[in-house]
Amino acid sequence: MYANNPPTPGLRLALGTDAAKAVQGQRPDHPKALDALYFMYAFTCLVERAWRFGLPLVLVDIPGGFQTVALVGFIAPLAVTLLGPATGQLLDHSPRQLALNTCAFVQGGCIIVSGLVMWRAVQLGQTFHLQHSPMFLVLLVFTMLERLTSFASDVAIERDWLTRLVGRGNETALAEANASLRRMDQVAELLGTLAFGWCITHHGSLVVLPVLTLTALLALPFEVWCIQRVVNCAADALTTDRAEAIARQASQNHSNVLPQGSNLLNDMLRALGKSAQKTMASWQLYFQQPVLPASLAFIMLHFNAVLSPGCLMTAFLSSRGLSGTAAAVFRAACAVMGFVGTWVGQALIGSIGLLRTGVCALLLQAGSLALAAVIYRSHLAQAHIHQAGATAASALGRAVAGVPVYTWLFCGMIVLSRVAFWVYDMVDCQIFQSAVDPAVVSSVSSAEVSLCSLSELIMLGIAAMASDPSSFGLLVGLSSGTVIAAAVVYTAWVHAQSGPAVESLQRPRTPARELA
């Protein structure tokens, strides 16, 4: 297929060679459109990840910045939790190109406006209190919109567009495409954070923020061009199945025309009622899915707010006397293992099948985090975390490279679990792509993502209430326990399956000679 138009060298590693695909026996249905989608996704992720990293980094230098970061960090996922299902319903009943273009424009506009607000706040200096200004409300609203449109864009690309371009039954190609998206995401996060961090260190916020907003502005035409390129290369795949849903939605809207005597309050109440109806419809569709246990297991993994590379783990490592460099090495190791997990998942799905790969991933993650919890309980919980520096480190026993051995082991188990987490992330995504009706995949997926956001909020609330350092063991137990429960739920579901809806997911890919 690439005889006349070879793939871009930068994407060759992600896509694989034609010879390799011939051996595997499966290729994407629309490879040229898939290339354009990869370009669009990679560039969007680069701008978005740089912004997500830079937002709290700039806010902490503004008076009241820590509280502002906490509020923004809470409000953004709350918006996804509350409005995500209705957004998914809207995606399922909108033209694909119009929906993705709208997400790109709204997300880019939100980054631009928020960047200008931040630039103005930094320009006003230390005497300016952002939370006492109307600009703070503007920042909150546009941050919520940015997160919501980012969520909608990810759901549309990963659960809908990718499936249409690769082929719903094309298991090997789907696994490769899912792995490619995750590699691009992680590479973009690494490059975006490094670039923003270096620029803000050497040039300051007043220079970096306008550059980032200008980059977001210039990215919009490129993203729209890539979307148009995808549609031109695969028009039938993206439009034929959506016409009926759009017609049905238009008929419903026509039957619900407001009477001429309606006022603003009634209009607002009717709009809220429609949004609530769409949300309830998404929840009903989600809980009716035959693959619900696989999704619930994925949601349970998001209750792990401690045994993962987050702010709580960074605070714990600092309390154990580790330097900032050691904490950075830990997070970098987790990122590398996540990158490795995409190749591991792709290989396992092709060799033992989709569902069995999920079992292996969850058992590995549950086992490694259970060992981490045992190490913490046996050797780390007894250390006095109010001690600082070398005193705290010496309380943990013999050290290697200045880091206590048991802390190395504790962190090593968490790093190992990241491979399994990303493997199961691929499995959950491909289960949805293969088993959920394409007509409602956005609605169902948005309900799942909103529950993931809710689980993170719940764990952050528990962590806030158990803020005493001595309660860290409770958080470790909750995190490892939910992962173990997820492994039990999923494994029991896989062993209980016998219906045709999931039997095809248990088989490994068809060898090339059988396809021939």
JSON list of C-alpha atoms in Angstrom, two decimals, residues 103-298:
[
{"chain": "A", "resi": 103, "resn": "CYS", "atom": "CA", "xyz": [-12.61, 19.84, 20.00]},
{"chain": "A", "resi": 104, "resn": "ALA", "atom": "CA", "xyz": [-9.37, 21.05, 18.42]},
{"chain": "A", "resi": 105, "resn": "PHE", "atom": "CA", "xyz": [-10.54, 24.67, 18.18]},
{"chain": "A", "resi": 106, "resn": "VAL", "atom": "CA", "xyz": [-12.03, 24.80, 21.68]},
{"chain": "A", "resi": 107, "resn": "GLN", "atom": "CA", "xyz": [-9.03, 23.13, 23.30]},
{"chain": "A", "resi": 108, "resn": "GLY", "atom": "CA", "xyz": [-6.58, 25.39, 21.47]},
{"chain": "A", "resi": 109, "resn": "GLY", "atom": "CA", "xyz": [-8.63, 28.47, 22.33]},
{"chain": "A", "resi": 110, "resn": "CYS", "atom": "CA", "xyz": [-8.76, 27.50, 26.00]},
{"chain": "A", "resi": 111, "resn": "ILE", "atom": "CA", "xyz": [-4.97, 27.09, 26.13]},
{"chain": "A", "resi": 112, "resn": "ILE", "atom": "CA", "xyz": [-4.51, 30.47, 24.45]},
{"chain": "A", "resi": 113, "resn": "VAL", "atom": "CA", "xyz": [-6.90, 32.32, 26.79]},
{"chain": "A", "resi": 114, "resn": "SER", "atom": "CA", "xyz": [-5.56, 30.58, 29.91]},
{"chain": "A", "resi": 115, "resn": "GLY", "atom": "CA", "xyz": [-1.99, 31.30, 28.83]},
{"chain": "A", "resi": 116, "resn": "LEU", "atom": "CA", "xyz": [-2.77, 35.01, 28.41]},
{"chain": "A", "resi": 117, "resn": "VAL", "atom": "CA", "xyz": [-4.43, 35.09, 31.85]},
{"chain": "A", "resi": 118, "resn": "MET", "atom": "CA", "xyz": [-1.37, 33.45, 33.40]},
{"chain": "A", "resi": 119, "resn": "TRP", "atom": "CA", "xyz": [0.97, 35.81, 31.56]},
{"chain": "A", "resi": 120, "resn": "ARG", "atom": "CA", "xyz": [-0.95, 38.82, 32.85]},
{"chain": "A", "resi": 121, "resn": "ALA", "atom": "CA", "xyz": [-0.92, 37.45, 36.41]},
{"chain": "A", "resi": 122, "resn": "VAL", "atom": "CA", "xyz": [2.85, 36.93, 36.28]},
{"chain": "A", "resi": 123, "resn": "GLN", "atom": "CA", "xyz": [3.34, 40.39, 34.79]},
{"chain": "A", "resi": 124, "resn": "LEU", "atom": "CA", "xyz": [1.47, 42.03, 37.67]},
{"chain": "A", "resi": 125, "resn": "GLY", "atom": "CA", "xyz": [4.01, 40.60, 40.13]},
{"chain": "A", "resi": 126, "resn": "GLN", "atom": "CA", "xyz": [3.90, 39.38, 43.71]},
{"chain": "A", "resi": 127, "resn": "THR", "atom": "CA", "xyz": [1.43, 42.06, 44.82]},
{"chain": "A", "resi": 128, "resn": "PHE", "atom": "CA", "xyz": [-1.30, 40.55, 42.63]},
{"chain": "A", "resi": 129, "resn": "HIS", "atom": "CA", "xyz": [-3.56, 37.90, 44.21]},
{"chain": "A", "resi": 130, "resn": "LEU", "atom": "CA", "xyz": [-5.02, 35.78, 41.41]},
{"chain": "A", "resi": 131, "resn": "GLN", "atom": "CA", "xyz": [-7.77, 34.22, 43.55]},
{"chain": "A", "resi": 132, "resn": "HIS", "atom": "CA", "xyz": [-9.16, 37.66, 44.40]},
{"chain": "A", "resi": 133, "resn": "SER", "atom": "CA", "xyz": [-9.43, 38.62, 40.73]},
{"chain": "A", "resi": 134, "resn": "PRO", "atom": "CA", "xyz": [-12.09, 37.83, 38.09]},
{"chain": "A", "resi": 135, "resn": "MET", "atom": "CA", "xyz": [-9.25, 36.34, 36.06]},
{"chain": "A", "resi": 136, "resn": "PHE", "atom": "CA", "xyz": [-9.24, 33.37, 38.44]},
{"chain": "A", "resi": 137, "resn": "LEU", "atom": "CA", "xyz": [-12.80, 32.48, 37.45]},
{"chain": "A", "resi": 138, "resn": "VAL", "atom": "CA", "xyz": [-11.82, 32.80, 33.79]},
{"chain": "A", "resi": 139, "resn": "LEU", "atom": "CA", "xyz": [-8.87, 30.49, 34.38]},
{"chain": "A", "resi": 140, "resn": "LEU", "atom": "CA", "xyz": [-11.06, 27.89, 36.12]},
{"chain": "A", "resi": 141, "resn": "VAL", "atom": "CA", "xyz": [-13.73, 27.93, 33.40]},
{"chain": "A", "resi": 142, "resn": "PHE", "atom": "CA", "xyz": [-11.28, 27.63, 30.53]},
{"chain": "A", "resi": 143, "resn": "THR", "atom": "CA", "xyz": [-9.25, 24.96, 32.33]},
{"chain": "A", "resi": 144, "resn": "MET", "atom": "CA", "xyz": [-12.44, 22.92, 32.74]},
{"chain": "A", "resi": 145, "resn": "LEU", "atom": "CA", "xyz": [-13.29, 23.39, 29.06]},
{"chain": "A", "resi": 146, "resn": "GLU", "atom": "CA", "xyz": [-9.77, 22.44, 28.02]},
{"chain": "A", "resi": 147, "resn": "ARG", "atom": "CA", "xyz": [-9.85, 19.24, 30.05]},
{"chain": "A", "resi": 148, "resn": "LEU", "atom": "CA", "xyz": [-13.35, 18.35, 28.80]},
{"chain": "A", "resi": 149, "resn": "THR", "atom": "CA", "xyz": [-12.49, 18.87, 25.12]},
{"chain": "A", "resi": 150, "resn": "SER", "atom": "CA", "xyz": [-9.22, 16.98, 25.58]},
{"chain": "A", "resi": 151, "resn": "PHE", "atom": "CA", "xyz": [-11.20, 14.10, 27.04]},
{"chain": "A", "resi": 152, "resn": "ALA", "atom": "CA", "xyz": [-13.68, 14.22, 24.14]},
{"chain": "A", "resi": 153, "resn": "SER", "atom": "CA", "xyz": [-10.87, 14.31, 21.58]},
{"chain": "A", "resi": 154, "resn": "ASP", "atom": "CA", "xyz": [-9.09, 11.34, 23.15]},
{"chain": "A", "resi": 155, "resn": "VAL", "atom": "CA", "xyz": [-12.30, 9.27, 23.28]},
{"chain": "A", "resi": 156, "resn": "ALA", "atom": "CA", "xyz": [-13.13, 10.10, 19.67]},
{"chain": "A", "resi": 157, "resn": "ILE", "atom": "CA", "xyz": [-9.65, 9.28, 18.34]},
{"chain": "A", "resi": 158, "resn": "GLU", "atom": "CA", "xyz": [-8.89, 6.21, 20.43]},
{"chain": "A", "resi": 159, "resn": "ARG", "atom": "CA", "xyz": [-12.26, 4.49, 20.65]},
{"chain": "A", "resi": 160, "resn": "ASP", "atom": "CA", "xyz": [-13.89, 5.58, 17.37]},
{"chain": "A", "resi": 161, "resn": "TRP", "atom": "CA", "xyz": [-11.62, 6.98, 14.64]},
{"chain": "A", "resi": 162, "resn": "LEU", "atom": "CA", "xyz": [-8.84, 4.46, 15.22]},
{"chain": "A", "resi": 163, "resn": "THR", "atom": "CA", "xyz": [-11.26, 1.53, 15.04]},
{"chain": "A", "resi": 164, "resn": "ARG", "atom": "CA", "xyz": [-12.80, 2.80, 11.80]},
{"chain": "A", "resi": 165, "resn": "LEU", "atom": "CA", "xyz": [-9.41, 3.31, 10.13]},
{"chain": "A", "resi": 166, "resn": "VAL", "atom": "CA", "xyz": [-7.77, 0.07, 11.27]},
{"chain": "A", "resi": 167, "resn": "GLY", "atom": "CA", "xyz": [-10.76, -2.28, 11.11]},
{"chain": "A", "resi": 168, "resn": "ARG", "atom": "CA", "xyz": [-12.78, -3.50, 14.06]},
{"chain": "A", "resi": 169, "resn": "GLY", "atom": "CA", "xyz": [-11.89, -7.17, 13.59]},
{"chain": "A", "resi": 170, "resn": "ASN", "atom": "CA", "xyz": [-8.25, -6.52, 12.73]},
{"chain": "A", "resi": 171, "resn": "GLU", "atom": "CA", "xyz": [-6.85, -7.58, 16.10]},
{"chain": "A", "resi": 172, "resn": "THR", "atom": "CA", "xyz": [-3.11, -7.41, 15.41]},
{"chain": "A", "resi": 173, "resn": "ALA", "atom": "CA", "xyz": [-3.29, -4.08, 13.62]},
{"chain": "A", "resi": 174, "resn": "LEU", "atom": "CA", "xyz": [-5.52, -2.68, 16.39]},
{"chain": "A", "resi": 175, "resn": "ALA", "atom": "CA", "xyz": [-3.00, -3.73, 19.02]},
{"chain": "A", "resi": 176, "resn": "GLU", "atom": "CA", "xyz": [-0.20, -2.07, 17.06]},
{"chain": "A", "resi": 177, "resn": "ALA", "atom": "CA", "xyz": [-2.20, 1.12, 16.53]},
{"chain": "A", "resi": 178, "resn": "ASN", "atom": "CA", "xyz": [-3.15, 1.33, 20.21]},
{"chain": "A", "resi": 179, "resn": "ALA", "atom": "CA", "xyz": [0.49, 0.81, 21.18]},
{"chain": "A", "resi": 180, "resn": "SER", "atom": "CA", "xyz": [1.56, 3.53, 18.73]},
{"chain": "A", "resi": 181, "resn": "LEU", "atom": "CA", "xyz": [-0.84, 6.08, 20.23]},
{"chain": "A", "resi": 182, "resn": "ARG", "atom": "CA", "xyz": [0.46, 5.39, 23.73]},
{"chain": "A", "resi": 183, "resn": "ARG", "atom": "CA", "xyz": [4.09, 5.69, 22.63]},
{"chain": "A", "resi": 184, "resn": "MET", "atom": "CA", "xyz": [3.37, 9.03, 21.01]},
{"chain": "A", "resi": 185, "resn": "ASP", "atom": "CA", "xyz": [1.56, 10.19, 24.14]},
{"chain": "A", "resi": 186, "resn": "GLN", "atom": "CA", "xyz": [4.47, 9.30, 26.41]},
{"chain": "A", "resi": 187, "resn": "VAL", "atom": "CA", "xyz": [7.13, 10.69, 24.07]},
{"chain": "A", "resi": 188, "resn": "ALA", "atom": "CA", "xyz": [5.13, 13.92, 23.76]},
{"chain": "A", "resi": 189, "resn": "GLU", "atom": "CA", "xyz": [4.87, 14.16, 27.54]},
{"chain": "A", "resi": 190, "resn": "LEU", "atom": "CA", "xyz": [8.61, 13.65, 27.92]},
{"chain": "A", "resi": 191, "resn": "LEU", "atom": "CA", "xyz": [9.57, 16.15, 25.21]},
{"chain": "A", "resi": 192, "resn": "GLY", "atom": "CA", "xyz": [6.92, 18.68, 26.18]},
{"chain": "A", "resi": 193, "resn": "THR", "atom": "CA", "xyz": [7.84, 18.74, 29.86]},
{"chain": "A", "resi": 194, "resn": "LEU", "atom": "CA", "xyz": [11.58, 18.84, 29.16]},
{"chain": "A", "resi": 195, "resn": "ALA", "atom": "CA", "xyz": [11.20, 21.66, 26.62]},
{"chain": "A", "resi": 196, "resn": "PHE", "atom": "CA", "xyz": [8.93, 23.74, 28.84]},
{"chain": "A", "resi": 197, "resn": "GLY", "atom": "CA", "xyz": [11.10, 23.14, 31.90]},
{"chain": "A", "resi": 198, "resn": "TRP", "atom": "CA", "xyz": [14.28, 24.14, 30.09]},
{"chain": "A", "resi": 199, "resn": "CYS", "atom": "CA", "xyz": [12.70, 27.24, 28.54]},
{"chain": "A", "resi": 200, "resn": "ILE", "atom": "CA", "xyz": [11.17, 28.50, 31.79]},
{"chain": "A", "resi": 201, "resn": "THR", "atom": "CA", "xyz": [14.48, 27.97, 33.59]},
{"chain": "A", "resi": 202, "resn": "HIS", "atom": "CA", "xyz": [16.48, 29.94, 31.06]},
{"chain": "A", "resi": 203, "resn": "HIS", "atom": "CA", "xyz": [13.96, 32.53, 29.86]},
{"chain": "A", "resi": 204, "resn": "GLY", "atom": "CA", "xyz": [11.24, 32.86, 32.53]},
{"chain": "A", "resi": 205, "resn": "SER", "atom": "CA", "xyz": [7.45, 32.71, 32.46]},
{"chain": "A", "resi": 206, "resn": "LEU", "atom": "CA", "xyz": [6.97, 36.06, 30.72]},
{"chain": "A", "resi": 207, "resn": "VAL", "atom": "CA", "xyz": [8.73, 34.71, 27.63]},
{"chain": "A", "resi": 208, "resn": "VAL", "atom": "CA", "xyz": [7.63, 31.08, 27.68]},
{"chain": "A", "resi": 209, "resn": "LEU", "atom": "CA", "xyz": [3.88, 31.66, 28.12]},
{"chain": "A", "resi": 210, "resn": "PRO", "atom": "CA", "xyz": [3.49, 33.82, 24.96]},
{"chain": "A", "resi": 211, "resn": "VAL", "atom": "CA", "xyz": [5.56, 31.28, 23.00]},
{"chain": "A", "resi": 212, "resn": "LEU", "atom": "CA", "xyz": [3.32, 28.44, 24.18]},
{"chain": "A", "resi": 213, "resn": "THR", "atom": "CA", "xyz": [0.12, 30.31, 23.35]},
{"chain": "A", "resi": 214, "resn": "LEU", "atom": "CA", "xyz": [1.51, 31.19, 19.91]},
{"chain": "A", "resi": 215, "resn": "THR", "atom": "CA", "xyz": [2.40, 27.52, 19.36]},
{"chain": "A", "resi": 216, "resn": "ALA", "atom": "CA", "xyz": [-1.15, 26.51, 20.29]},
{"chain": "A", "resi": 217, "resn": "LEU", "atom": "CA", "xyz": [-2.50, 29.09, 17.82]},
{"chain": "A", "resi": 218, "resn": "LEU", "atom": "CA", "xyz": [-0.25, 27.95, 14.98]},
{"chain": "A", "resi": 219, "resn": "ALA", "atom": "CA", "xyz": [-1.08, 24.29, 15.71]},
{"chain": "A", "resi": 220, "resn": "LEU", "atom": "CA", "xyz": [-4.78, 24.75, 14.94]},
{"chain": "A", "resi": 221, "resn": "PRO", "atom": "CA", "xyz": [-4.49, 25.01, 11.12]},
{"chain": "A", "resi": 222, "resn": "PHE", "atom": "CA", "xyz": [-2.16, 22.00, 11.08]},
{"chain": "A", "resi": 223, "resn": "GLU", "atom": "CA", "xyz": [-4.56, 19.90, 13.16]},
{"chain": "A", "resi": 224, "resn": "VAL", "atom": "CA", "xyz": [-7.50, 20.85, 10.94]},
{"chain": "A", "resi": 225, "resn": "TRP", "atom": "CA", "xyz": [-5.47, 19.99, 7.84]},
{"chain": "A", "resi": 226, "resn": "CYS", "atom": "CA", "xyz": [-4.58, 16.57, 9.29]},
{"chain": "A", "resi": 227, "resn": "ILE", "atom": "CA", "xyz": [-8.24, 15.88, 10.13]},
{"chain": "A", "resi": 228, "resn": "GLN", "atom": "CA", "xyz": [-9.23, 16.83, 6.58]},
{"chain": "A", "resi": 229, "resn": "ARG", "atom": "CA", "xyz": [-6.48, 14.57, 5.24]},
{"chain": "A", "resi": 230, "resn": "VAL", "atom": "CA", "xyz": [-7.86, 11.65, 7.27]},
{"chain": "A", "resi": 231, "resn": "VAL", "atom": "CA", "xyz": [-11.37, 12.26, 5.93]},
{"chain": "A", "resi": 232, "resn": "ASN", "atom": "CA", "xyz": [-10.13, 12.52, 2.33]},
{"chain": "A", "resi": 233, "resn": "CYS", "atom": "CA", "xyz": [-8.30, 9.19, 2.60]},
{"chain": "A", "resi": 234, "resn": "ALA", "atom": "CA", "xyz": [-11.13, 7.31, 4.34]},
{"chain": "A", "resi": 235, "resn": "ALA", "atom": "CA", "xyz": [-14.36, 9.19, 3.73]},
{"chain": "A", "resi": 236, "resn": "ASP", "atom": "CA", "xyz": [-16.63, 6.14, 3.56]},
{"chain": "A", "resi": 237, "resn": "ALA", "atom": "CA", "xyz": [-15.29, 4.61, 6.77]},
{"chain": "A", "resi": 238, "resn": "LEU", "atom": "CA", "xyz": [-15.96, 7.79, 8.74]},
{"chain": "A", "resi": 239, "resn": "THR", "atom": "CA", "xyz": [-19.34, 8.90, 7.35]},
{"chain": "A", "resi": 240, "resn": "THR", "atom": "CA", "xyz": [-21.49, 5.96, 6.26]},
{"chain": "A", "resi": 241, "resn": "ASP", "atom": "CA", "xyz": [-22.50, 4.70, 9.71]},
{"chain": "A", "resi": 242, "resn": "ARG", "atom": "CA", "xyz": [-23.08, 8.12, 11.25]},
{"chain": "A", "resi": 243, "resn": "ALA", "atom": "CA", "xyz": [-25.85, 9.41, 8.95]},
{"chain": "A", "resi": 244, "resn": "GLU", "atom": "CA", "xyz": [-28.63, 7.41, 10.64]},
{"chain": "A", "resi": 245, "resn": "ALA", "atom": "CA", "xyz": [-27.65, 8.55, 14.14]},
{"chain": "A", "resi": 246, "resn": "ILE", "atom": "CA", "xyz": [-27.52, 12.19, 13.02]},
{"chain": "A", "resi": 247, "resn": "ALA", "atom": "CA", "xyz": [-30.92, 11.92, 11.34]},
{"chain": "A", "resi": 248, "resn": "ARG", "atom": "CA", "xyz": [-32.42, 10.36, 14.46]},
{"chain": "A", "resi": 249, "resn": "GLN", "atom": "CA", "xyz": [-31.00, 13.12, 16.65]},
{"chain": "A", "resi": 250, "resn": "ALA", "atom": "CA", "xyz": [-32.29, 15.81, 14.28]},
{"chain": "A", "resi": 251, "resn": "SER", "atom": "CA", "xyz": [-35.75, 14.25, 14.43]},
{"chain": "A", "resi": 252, "resn": "GLN", "atom": "CA", "xyz": [-35.67, 14.35, 18.22]},
{"chain": "A", "resi": 253, "resn": "ASN", "atom": "CA", "xyz": [-34.54, 17.97, 18.22]},
{"chain": "A", "resi": 254, "resn": "HIS", "atom": "CA", "xyz": [-37.37, 18.89, 15.82]},
{"chain": "A", "resi": 255, "resn": "SER", "atom": "CA", "xyz": [-39.95, 17.22, 18.07]},
{"chain": "A", "resi": 256, "resn": "ASN", "atom": "CA", "xyz": [-38.59, 19.12, 21.05]},
{"chain": "A", "resi": 257, "resn": "VAL", "atom": "CA", "xyz": [-38.85, 22.62, 19.57]},
{"chain": "A", "resi": 258, "resn": "LEU", "atom": "CA", "xyz": [-39.51, 25.19, 22.28]},
{"chain": "A", "resi": 259, "resn": "PRO", "atom": "CA", "xyz": [-42.83, 27.04, 22.26]},
{"chain": "A", "resi": 260, "resn": "GLN", "atom": "CA", "xyz": [-42.65, 30.71, 21.35]},
{"chain": "A", "resi": 261, "resn": "GLY", "atom": "CA", "xyz": [-43.73, 31.82, 24.81]},
{"chain": "A", "resi": 262, "resn": "SER", "atom": "CA", "xyz": [-40.81, 30.17, 26.61]},
{"chain": "A", "resi": 263, "resn": "ASN", "atom": "CA", "xyz": [-38.52, 32.33, 28.73]},
{"chain": "A", "resi": 264, "resn": "LEU", "atom": "CA", "xyz": [-34.82, 32.12, 29.59]},
{"chain": "A", "resi": 265, "resn": "LEU", "atom": "CA", "xyz": [-35.36, 30.20, 32.83]},
{"chain": "A", "resi": 266, "resn": "ASN", "atom": "CA", "xyz": [-37.45, 27.56, 31.09]},
{"chain": "A", "resi": 267, "resn": "ASP", "atom": "CA", "xyz": [-34.84, 27.28, 28.33]},
{"chain": "A", "resi": 268, "resn": "MET", "atom": "CA", "xyz": [-32.10, 26.72, 30.88]},
{"chain": "A", "resi": 269, "resn": "LEU", "atom": "CA", "xyz": [-34.15, 24.12, 32.74]},
{"chain": "A", "resi": 270, "resn": "ARG", "atom": "CA", "xyz": [-34.92, 22.27, 29.52]},
{"chain": "A", "resi": 271, "resn": "ALA", "atom": "CA", "xyz": [-31.22, 22.34, 28.57]},
{"chain": "A", "resi": 272, "resn": "LEU", "atom": "CA", "xyz": [-30.27, 20.92, 31.96]},
{"chain": "A", "resi": 273, "resn": "GLY", "atom": "CA", "xyz": [-32.97, 18.27, 31.61]},
{"chain": "A", "resi": 274, "resn": "LYS", "atom": "CA", "xyz": [-31.64, 17.22, 28.21]},
{"chain": "A", "resi": 275, "resn": "SER", "atom": "CA", "xyz": [-28.11, 17.05, 29.58]},
{"chain": "A", "resi": 276, "resn": "ALA", "atom": "CA", "xyz": [-29.31, 14.89, 32.47]},
{"chain": "A", "resi": 277, "resn": "GLN", "atom": "CA", "xyz": [-31.16, 12.61, 30.04]},
{"chain": "A", "resi": 278, "resn": "LYS", "atom": "CA", "xyz": [-28.03, 12.19, 27.93]},
{"chain": "A", "resi": 279, "resn": "THR", "atom": "CA", "xyz": [-25.98, 11.44, 31.03]},
{"chain": "A", "resi": 280, "resn": "MET", "atom": "CA", "xyz": [-28.46, 8.81, 32.22]},
{"chain": "A", "resi": 281, "resn": "ALA", "atom": "CA", "xyz": [-28.57, 7.29, 28.74]},
{"chain": "A", "resi": 282, "resn": "SER", "atom": "CA", "xyz": [-24.77, 6.96, 28.75]},
{"chain": "A", "resi": 283, "resn": "TRP", "atom": "CA", "xyz": [-24.82, 5.28, 32.17]},
{"chain": "A", "resi": 284, "resn": "GLN", "atom": "CA", "xyz": [-27.53, 2.85, 31.04]},
{"chain": "A", "resi": 285, "resn": "LEU", "atom": "CA", "xyz": [-25.58, 1.95, 27.92]},
{"chain": "A", "resi": 286, "resn": "TYR", "atom": "CA", "xyz": [-22.40, 1.50, 29.93]},
{"chain": "A", "resi": 287, "resn": "PHE", "atom": "CA", "xyz": [-23.88, -0.85, 32.52]},
{"chain": "A", "resi": 288, "resn": "GLN", "atom": "CA", "xyz": [-25.59, -2.92, 29.79]},
{"chain": "A", "resi": 289, "resn": "GLN", "atom": "CA", "xyz": [-22.29, -3.83, 28.10]},
{"chain": "A", "resi": 290, "resn": "PRO", "atom": "CA", "xyz": [-21.30, -7.54, 28.19]},
{"chain": "A", "resi": 291, "resn": "VAL", "atom": "CA", "xyz": [-17.68, -6.51, 28.82]},
{"chain": "A", "resi": 292, "resn": "LEU", "atom": "CA", "xyz": [-18.57, -4.43, 31.88]},
{"chain": "A", "resi": 293, "resn": "PRO", "atom": "CA", "xyz": [-16.32, -6.39, 34.33]},
{"chain": "A", "resi": 294, "resn": "ALA", "atom": "CA", "xyz": [-13.25, -5.63, 32.21]},
{"chain": "A", "resi": 295, "resn": "SER", "atom": "CA", "xyz": [-14.07, -1.92, 32.38]},
{"chain": "A", "resi": 296, "resn": "LEU", "atom": "CA", "xyz": [-14.77, -2.05, 36.13]},
{"chain": "A", "resi": 297, "resn": "ALA", "atom": "CA", "xyz": [-11.35, -3.63, 36.65]},
{"chain": "A", "resi": 298, "resn": "PHE", "atom": "CA", "xyz": [-9.76, -0.76, 34.72]}
]
